Short mmCIF file of C-alpha atoms in Angstrom, two decimals:
data_model
loop_
_atom_site.label_atom_id
_atom_site.label_comp_id
_atom_site.label_asym_id
_atom_site.label_seq_id
_atom_site.Cartn_x
_atom_site.Cartn_y
_atom_site.Cartn_z
CA MET S 1452 -21.06 23.21 21.42
CA ALA S 1453 -20.88 26.55 19.68
CA ALA S 1454 -21.56 28.39 22.92
CA ASP S 1455 -18.83 26.33 24.58
CA ASN S 1456 -16.45 27.13 21.76
CA ALA S 1457 -17.17 30.84 22.05
CA ALA S 1458 -16.49 30.83 25.79
CA LEU S 1459 -13.35 28.71 25.44
CA LEU S 1460 -12.01 30.84 22.59
CA ASP S 1461 -12.66 34.02 24.57
CA ALA S 1462 -10.87 32.60 27.61
CA ALA S 1463 -7.96 31.34 25.49
CA ARG S 1464 -7.60 34.78 23.90
CA LEU S 1465 -7.15 36.12 27.42
CA GLY S 1466 -4.38 33.61 28.04
CA ASP S 1467 -6.26 30.86 29.84
CA GLN S 1468 -4.30 27.63 29.36
CA ALA S 1469 -7.11 25.52 30.87
CA ALA S 1470 -9.52 26.82 28.23
CA TRP S 1471 -6.97 25.98 25.54
CA ASN S 1472 -6.57 22.47 26.95
CA ALA S 1473 -10.34 22.07 26.79
CA LEU S 1474 -10.28 23.03 23.08
CA VAL S 1475 -7.54 20.45 22.53
CA ALA S 1476 -9.62 17.85 24.38
CA ASP S 1477 -12.65 18.65 22.20
CA PHE S 1478 -10.96 18.70 18.81
CA ASN S 1479 -7.67 16.85 18.90
CA SER S 1480 -9.33 13.57 17.97
CA LEU S 1481 -10.68 15.22 14.81
CA VAL S 1482 -7.29 16.70 13.88
CA TRP S 1483 -5.51 13.42 14.60
CA SER S 1484 -8.10 11.42 12.64
CA ILE S 1485 -7.59 13.69 9.63
CA ALA S 1486 -3.82 13.18 9.76
CA ARG S 1487 -4.33 9.42 9.99
CA GLY S 1488 -6.92 9.61 7.24
CA TYR S 1489 -4.23 11.09 5.00
CA ARG S 1490 -2.15 8.06 5.98
CA LEU S 1491 0.62 10.02 7.58
CA GLU S 1492 2.78 7.74 9.66
CA SER S 1493 3.02 8.55 13.32
CA ALA S 1494 5.85 11.12 13.25
CA ASP S 1495 4.36 13.03 10.29
CA ALA S 1496 0.89 12.84 11.81
CA HIS S 1497 2.36 14.34 14.98
CA ASP S 1498 3.92 17.17 12.92
CA ALA S 1499 0.66 17.89 11.11
CA VAL S 1500 -1.31 17.98 14.34
CA GLN S 1501 1.25 20.20 16.05
CA MET S 1502 1.30 22.62 13.10
CA THR S 1503 -2.49 22.78 13.09
CA TRP S 1504 -2.59 23.82 16.74
CA LEU S 1505 0.29 26.28 16.31
CA ARG S 1506 -1.72 27.88 13.50
CA LEU S 1507 -4.75 28.16 15.74
CA VAL S 1508 -2.61 29.89 18.37
CA GLU S 1509 -1.37 32.47 15.87
CA ASN S 1510 -4.87 32.95 14.43
CA LEU S 1511 -6.84 32.97 17.70
CA ASP S 1512 -7.93 36.57 17.19
CA ARG S 1513 -9.04 35.90 13.64
CA ILE S 1514 -11.55 33.14 14.38
CA LYS S 1515 -14.69 35.25 14.22
CA ASP S 1516 -17.27 32.51 14.17
CA PRO S 1517 -16.89 29.95 16.99
CA GLU S 1518 -19.26 27.58 15.18
CA ARG S 1519 -16.73 27.29 12.39
CA LEU S 1520 -13.83 26.36 14.67
CA ALA S 1521 -13.96 22.64 13.86
CA GLY S 1522 -14.15 23.43 10.14
CA TRP S 1523 -11.23 25.83 10.43
CA LEU S 1524 -9.15 23.19 12.20
CA ALA S 1525 -10.15 20.58 9.61
CA THR S 1526 -9.17 22.84 6.70
CA THR S 1527 -5.88 23.75 8.37
CA ALA S 1528 -5.10 20.10 9.14
CA ARG S 1529 -5.81 19.15 5.51
CA ARG S 1530 -3.36 21.79 4.26
CA GLU S 1531 -0.67 20.67 6.67
CA CYS S 1532 -1.16 17.03 5.69
CA LEU S 1533 -1.04 17.80 1.97
CA GLN S 1534 2.12 19.83 2.44
CA LEU S 1535 3.80 16.94 4.29
CA LEU S 1536 2.68 14.49 1.61
CA ARG S 1537 3.95 16.80 -1.11
CA LYS S 1538 7.29 16.97 0.62
CA SER S 1539 7.62 13.23 0.86
CA GLY S 1540 6.45 12.90 -2.75
CA ARG S 1541 3.54 10.71 -1.82
CA GLU S 1542 0.74 12.96 -2.95
CA ARG S 1543 -1.41 11.32 -5.59
CA PRO S 1544 -4.16 12.92 -7.56
CA ALA S 1545 -7.47 12.32 -5.87
CA SER S 1546 -9.38 9.50 -7.43
CA ASP S 1547 -13.04 8.75 -7.10
CA ASP S 1548 -12.49 5.21 -8.21
CA MET S 1549 -13.46 3.32 -5.11
CA LEU S 1550 -12.31 0.02 -6.57
CA VAL S 1551 -8.68 1.01 -6.80
CA ASN S 1552 -6.84 -0.51 -3.92
CA ILE S 1553 -3.43 0.87 -3.07
CA PRO S 1554 -1.30 -0.68 -0.34
CA ASP S 1555 -1.08 1.40 2.78
CA PRO S 1556 2.34 3.03 3.23
CA ALA S 1557 1.53 4.08 6.78
CA ALA S 1558 2.65 1.86 9.61
CA PRO S 1559 -0.07 -0.74 10.10
CA VAL S 1560 -1.95 -0.42 13.31
CA ASP S 1561 -1.61 -3.72 15.03
CA ALA S 1562 -4.93 -5.51 14.89
CA ALA S 1563 -3.41 -8.05 17.26
CA LEU S 1564 -3.71 -5.42 19.98
CA LEU S 1565 -7.42 -5.98 19.88
CA LEU S 1566 -8.57 -8.58 22.33
CA ASP S 1567 -11.95 -8.96 20.73
CA GLU S 1568 -11.85 -11.26 17.70
CA ARG S 1569 -14.62 -9.39 15.93
CA ASP S 1570 -12.88 -6.06 16.44
CA GLY S 1571 -9.65 -7.50 15.05
CA ALA S 1572 -11.43 -8.87 11.98
CA LEU S 1573 -13.24 -5.59 11.39
CA TRP S 1574 -10.05 -3.55 11.67
CA ARG S 1575 -8.12 -5.87 9.33
CA ALA S 1576 -10.92 -5.61 6.79
CA PHE S 1577 -10.91 -1.81 7.15
CA ARG S 1578 -7.19 -1.71 6.28
CA LEU S 1579 -7.93 -3.60 3.03
CA ILE S 1580 -10.65 -1.43 1.52
CA ALA S 1581 -9.90 1.26 -1.09
CA GLU S 1582 -7.71 4.09 0.04
CA ARG S 1583 -10.31 6.82 -0.44
CA CYS S 1584 -12.75 4.77 1.61
CA GLN S 1585 -10.26 4.30 4.42
CA GLN S 1586 -9.60 8.03 4.34
CA LEU S 1587 -13.24 9.02 4.61
CA LEU S 1588 -14.08 6.42 7.24
CA ARG S 1589 -10.99 7.23 9.33
CA VAL S 1590 -12.02 10.90 9.49
CA LEU S 1591 -15.58 9.89 10.35
CA MET S 1592 -14.16 7.82 13.25
CA ALA S 1593 -13.14 10.97 15.12
CA SER S 1594 -14.67 11.36 18.58
CA PRO S 1595 -17.07 13.03 18.91
CA PRO S 1596 -18.39 12.22 15.40
CA PRO S 1597 -17.59 15.13 13.08
CA SER S 1598 -20.28 16.96 11.14
CA TYR S 1599 -20.36 16.44 7.39
CA GLN S 1600 -19.36 20.10 7.03
CA ASP S 1601 -16.18 19.38 8.98
CA VAL S 1602 -15.51 16.21 6.98
CA SER S 1603 -16.02 18.24 3.83
CA ALA S 1604 -13.38 20.73 5.03
CA ALA S 1605 -11.02 17.92 6.02
CA LEU S 1606 -11.15 16.10 2.70
CA ASP S 1607 -12.19 18.84 0.29
CA MET S 1608 -15.26 16.81 -0.67
CA ALA S 1609 -18.69 18.23 -1.46
CA VAL S 1610 -20.92 17.83 1.60
CA GLY S 1611 -23.60 16.13 -0.47
CA THR S 1612 -21.28 13.32 -1.56
CA ILE S 1613 -20.22 12.32 1.94
CA GLY S 1614 -23.34 10.38 2.93
CA PRO S 1615 -23.54 8.31 -0.28
CA THR S 1616 -19.78 7.69 -0.26
CA ARG S 1617 -19.88 6.59 3.36
CA GLN S 1618 -22.63 4.14 2.42
CA ARG S 1619 -20.58 2.70 -0.47
CA CYS S 1620 -17.48 2.43 1.67
CA LEU S 1621 -19.27 0.60 4.48
CA GLU S 1622 -20.75 -1.70 1.85
CA GLN S 1623 -17.23 -2.38 0.60
CA LEU S 1624 -16.17 -3.12 4.16
CA ARG S 1625 -19.03 -5.60 4.57
CA ARG S 1626 -18.09 -7.35 1.32
CA ARG S 1627 -14.50 -7.57 2.52
CA ILE S 1628 -15.61 -9.22 5.74
CA MET S 1629 -17.89 -11.63 3.87
CA ALA S 1630 -14.92 -12.62 1.71
CA ASP S 1631 -12.77 -13.40 4.75
CA ASP S 1632 -12.90 -17.20 4.83
CA SER S 1633 -10.79 -17.34 7.97
CA LEU S 1634 -13.73 -15.95 9.91
CA PRO S 1635 -16.36 -18.31 11.28
CA GLY S 1636 -19.67 -17.85 9.45
CA GLN S 1637 -21.40 -16.76 12.63
CA LEU S 1638 -18.88 -13.96 13.13
CA ARG S 1639 -19.32 -12.82 9.56
CA GLY S 1640 -23.04 -12.71 10.13
CA GLU S 1641 -22.63 -10.58 13.24
CA LEU S 1642 -20.31 -8.13 11.54
CA THR S 1643 -22.30 -7.66 8.40
CA MET F 279 -27.49 -7.05 10.08
CA SER F 280 -25.90 -4.02 11.67
CA SER F 281 -26.91 -0.61 10.38
CA ASP F 282 -24.37 1.78 8.89
CA ASP F 283 -24.52 3.87 12.03
CA GLU F 284 -23.84 0.87 14.23
CA LEU F 285 -20.95 -0.26 12.06
CA MET F 286 -19.52 3.28 12.11
CA GLU F 287 -19.83 3.35 15.88
CA GLN F 288 -17.93 0.05 16.17
CA LEU F 289 -15.17 1.45 13.97
CA ARG F 290 -15.01 4.61 16.08
CA ARG F 291 -14.66 2.56 19.24
CA ILE F 292 -11.86 0.46 17.71
CA ALA F 293 -10.04 3.56 16.41
CA ASN F 294 -10.15 4.98 19.93
CA GLU F 295 -8.63 1.77 21.17
CA VAL F 296 -5.81 1.20 18.67
CA ASP F 297 -5.29 4.52 16.87
CA ALA F 298 -6.04 7.35 19.29
CA ALA F 299 -3.73 10.39 19.34
CA PRO F 300 -0.66 9.43 21.39
CA ASP F 301 -0.14 11.34 24.64
CA LEU F 302 2.91 13.05 23.16
CA VAL F 303 0.74 14.53 20.40
CA THR F 304 -1.85 15.78 22.86
CA GLU F 305 0.91 17.29 24.98
CA SER F 306 2.41 19.17 22.05
CA ALA F 307 -1.09 20.43 21.12
CA ARG F 308 -1.44 21.81 24.64
CA ALA F 309 2.08 23.20 24.65
CA ALA F 310 1.38 25.06 21.41
CA PHE F 311 -0.47 27.62 23.52
CA SER F 312 2.79 28.85 25.07
CA THR F 313 3.81 30.21 21.65
CA ARG F 314 1.07 32.85 21.78
CA ARG F 315 2.34 36.38 21.26
CA LEU F 316 -0.40 38.78 22.15
CA ASP F 317 1.09 41.99 20.83
CA ASP F 318 2.79 40.78 17.69
CA GLU F 319 1.49 41.43 14.25
CA LEU F 320 1.32 38.29 12.10
CA ALA F 321 3.09 38.83 8.79
CA GLU F 322 1.20 37.62 5.74
CA LEU F 323 2.72 34.80 3.74
CA LEU F 324 3.00 35.98 0.14
CA HIS F 325 4.98 33.15 -1.35
CA ASP F 326 6.26 29.72 -0.38
CA SER F 327 8.23 27.73 -2.94
CA ASP F 328 7.04 24.52 -1.25
CA MET F 329 3.44 25.41 -1.98
CA THR F 330 3.93 26.27 -5.63
CA ALA F 331 6.44 23.79 -7.00
CA SER F 332 4.85 20.54 -8.09
CA ALA F 333 6.18 17.40 -6.42
CA PRO F 334 8.34 16.18 -9.33
CA VAL F 335 9.96 19.61 -9.74
CA ARG F 336 10.57 19.84 -6.04
CA LEU F 337 12.11 16.39 -5.92
CA ALA F 338 14.28 17.01 -8.95
CA GLN F 339 15.57 20.30 -7.61
CA PRO F 340 15.98 20.03 -3.86
CA GLY F 341 17.17 23.62 -3.56
CA PRO F 342 16.53 25.90 -0.61
CA ARG F 343 12.98 26.76 0.28
CA LEU F 344 12.06 30.38 -0.39
CA LEU F 345 9.38 32.27 1.49
CA SER F 346 8.17 35.89 1.45
CA PHE F 347 6.25 37.60 4.22
CA GLU F 348 4.84 41.09 4.53
CA ALA F 349 3.26 43.20 7.26
CA GLY F 350 2.73 46.91 6.61
CA GLU F 351 6.13 48.45 5.82
CA VAL F 352 8.00 45.30 6.79
CA SER F 353 8.94 42.62 4.32
CA LEU F 354 10.95 39.47 4.87
CA GLU F 355 12.50 37.15 2.32
CA LEU F 356 13.62 33.86 3.82
CA GLN F 357 15.68 31.01 2.48
CA ILE F 358 15.76 27.77 4.44
CA GLU F 359 18.07 24.90 3.74
CA ASP F 360 18.62 21.57 5.44
CA ALA F 361 22.36 21.18 5.91
CA GLY F 362 22.97 17.69 7.21
CA GLY F 363 20.19 17.47 9.75
CA GLN F 364 20.37 21.09 10.80
CA LEU F 365 18.67 24.09 9.28
CA VAL F 366 20.37 27.18 7.94
CA LEU F 367 18.19 30.23 7.53
CA ARG F 368 19.20 33.27 5.51
CA GLY F 369 16.98 36.29 5.28
CA VAL F 370 16.60 39.82 4.01
CA ALA F 371 14.58 42.24 6.09
CA VAL F 372 13.20 45.53 4.82
CA GLY F 373 11.66 48.19 7.02
CA THR F 374 12.93 46.83 10.34
CA VAL F 375 15.10 48.08 13.21
CA GLY F 376 17.33 46.06 15.52
CA ALA F 377 18.04 42.35 15.28
CA ALA F 378 15.90 39.50 14.05
CA GLU F 379 14.97 36.59 16.25
CA VAL F 380 14.59 33.09 14.90
CA GLU F 381 12.46 30.91 17.13
CA THR F 382 12.13 27.14 16.85
CA VAL F 383 9.19 25.44 18.46
CA THR F 384 11.01 23.63 21.24
CA GLY F 385 14.24 25.63 21.28
CA GLY F 386 14.69 29.18 22.49
CA PRO F 387 15.04 32.26 20.30
CA HIS F 388 18.21 32.57 18.22
CA PRO F 389 19.12 36.25 17.83
CA ALA F 390 20.39 37.16 14.37
CA VAL F 391 22.07 40.48 13.60
CA ILE F 392 20.62 42.29 10.61
CA ASP F 393 23.41 44.00 8.65
CA ASP F 394 23.07 47.38 6.97
CA GLN F 395 22.01 45.70 3.74
CA GLY F 396 19.19 43.95 5.60
CA TRP F 397 20.76 40.48 5.56
CA PHE F 398 20.71 38.12 8.49
CA ARG F 399 21.35 34.43 9.07
CA ALA F 400 20.92 31.73 11.70
CA GLU F 401 22.66 28.38 11.59
CA ALA F 402 22.57 25.02 13.34
CA LEU F 403 18.83 25.25 13.91
CA PRO F 404 16.99 22.03 14.82
CA VAL F 405 14.74 20.64 12.09
CA GLU F 406 11.39 21.65 13.52
CA PRO F 407 8.81 24.39 13.01
CA LEU F 408 10.34 27.85 13.15
CA ARG F 409 9.35 31.48 12.80
CA VAL F 410 11.09 34.82 12.53
CA ARG F 411 10.39 37.92 14.55
CA VAL F 412 11.53 41.44 13.70
CA GLN F 413 10.68 44.94 14.84
CA ALA F 414 9.11 47.45 12.48
CA ARG F 415 10.37 51.03 12.45
CA ASP F 416 7.28 52.13 14.37
CA GLY F 417 8.15 49.68 17.15
CA THR F 418 5.57 47.00 16.28
CA ALA F 419 6.84 43.45 16.67
CA VAL F 420 6.17 41.46 13.50
CA THR F 421 6.23 37.66 13.50
CA THR F 422 5.96 35.27 10.59
CA GLY F 423 3.62 32.33 10.84
CA TRP F 424 5.15 29.00 11.77
CA ILE F 425 7.11 27.43 8.96
CA HIS F 426 7.28 23.66 8.81
CA PRO F 427 10.73 22.94 7.40
#
């Protein structure tokens, strides 16, 4: 990946739009997932993603270490998201209390779009777990899966806390599914 | 019992299905490349009132946003205000020659005359990311970073 990044960055610096598009293809899911992790609704998420890529364009010559490109994008995306949240007055102090559950102000993603019943149940349960858990898991859902270093940059979390927090959050998700009486027992068993 | 990794992989697959980046977002990420200015010097952001004021202060006093940029001998003070769905930008330039150019991300450049006191202004700008470009006395083009209004 790093070798690819180096070649793509070099080509982009020389003005190669195809190389740029390849960088977007590789990392836009990460940047988008971060914006969604910060619960920006679609228009704000679009703004944050656009600003992140504009910043990469203006800083192309400053990215010295191609291996750090994903981390640089993650850090930049976090700043853009926080600035948008600050502007809309929605920024809350970070809380480590995983039990606090705050309703999601972002437009709900329609679980009804999912044809598979299990997928729908899983996604509904995901939208009900604690906000910090949704944030972490949403960033981890980027494709390809982000490294913990990149997640750390995206959420300003210590790398060492990501694994244990992920475990607690998935546990919370399982408990949420178990508590969903509308699901047939067999389905609950499959999901958890 | 699915493992954490399996559960995570299911979630990733669902996110790709129902919450992937819309095409419009991917297109604007690609289009960002056309804003590249090879020969311009990027001015350093020294101050941004949006980054320093705490949220309650900012909400209580929705005044204009103030930003300062510097590059070598050039300095720019900008004031950006939302006037009924359009942006008004006022600026003071020091160490420049010629006119300023205000560029918005989808619109073209708006030329702005710099008067002999260094003041310039641009009005009726769309509410979208913008940047300002000036020319230093030595001929170097200096551009601010993108500002999200």
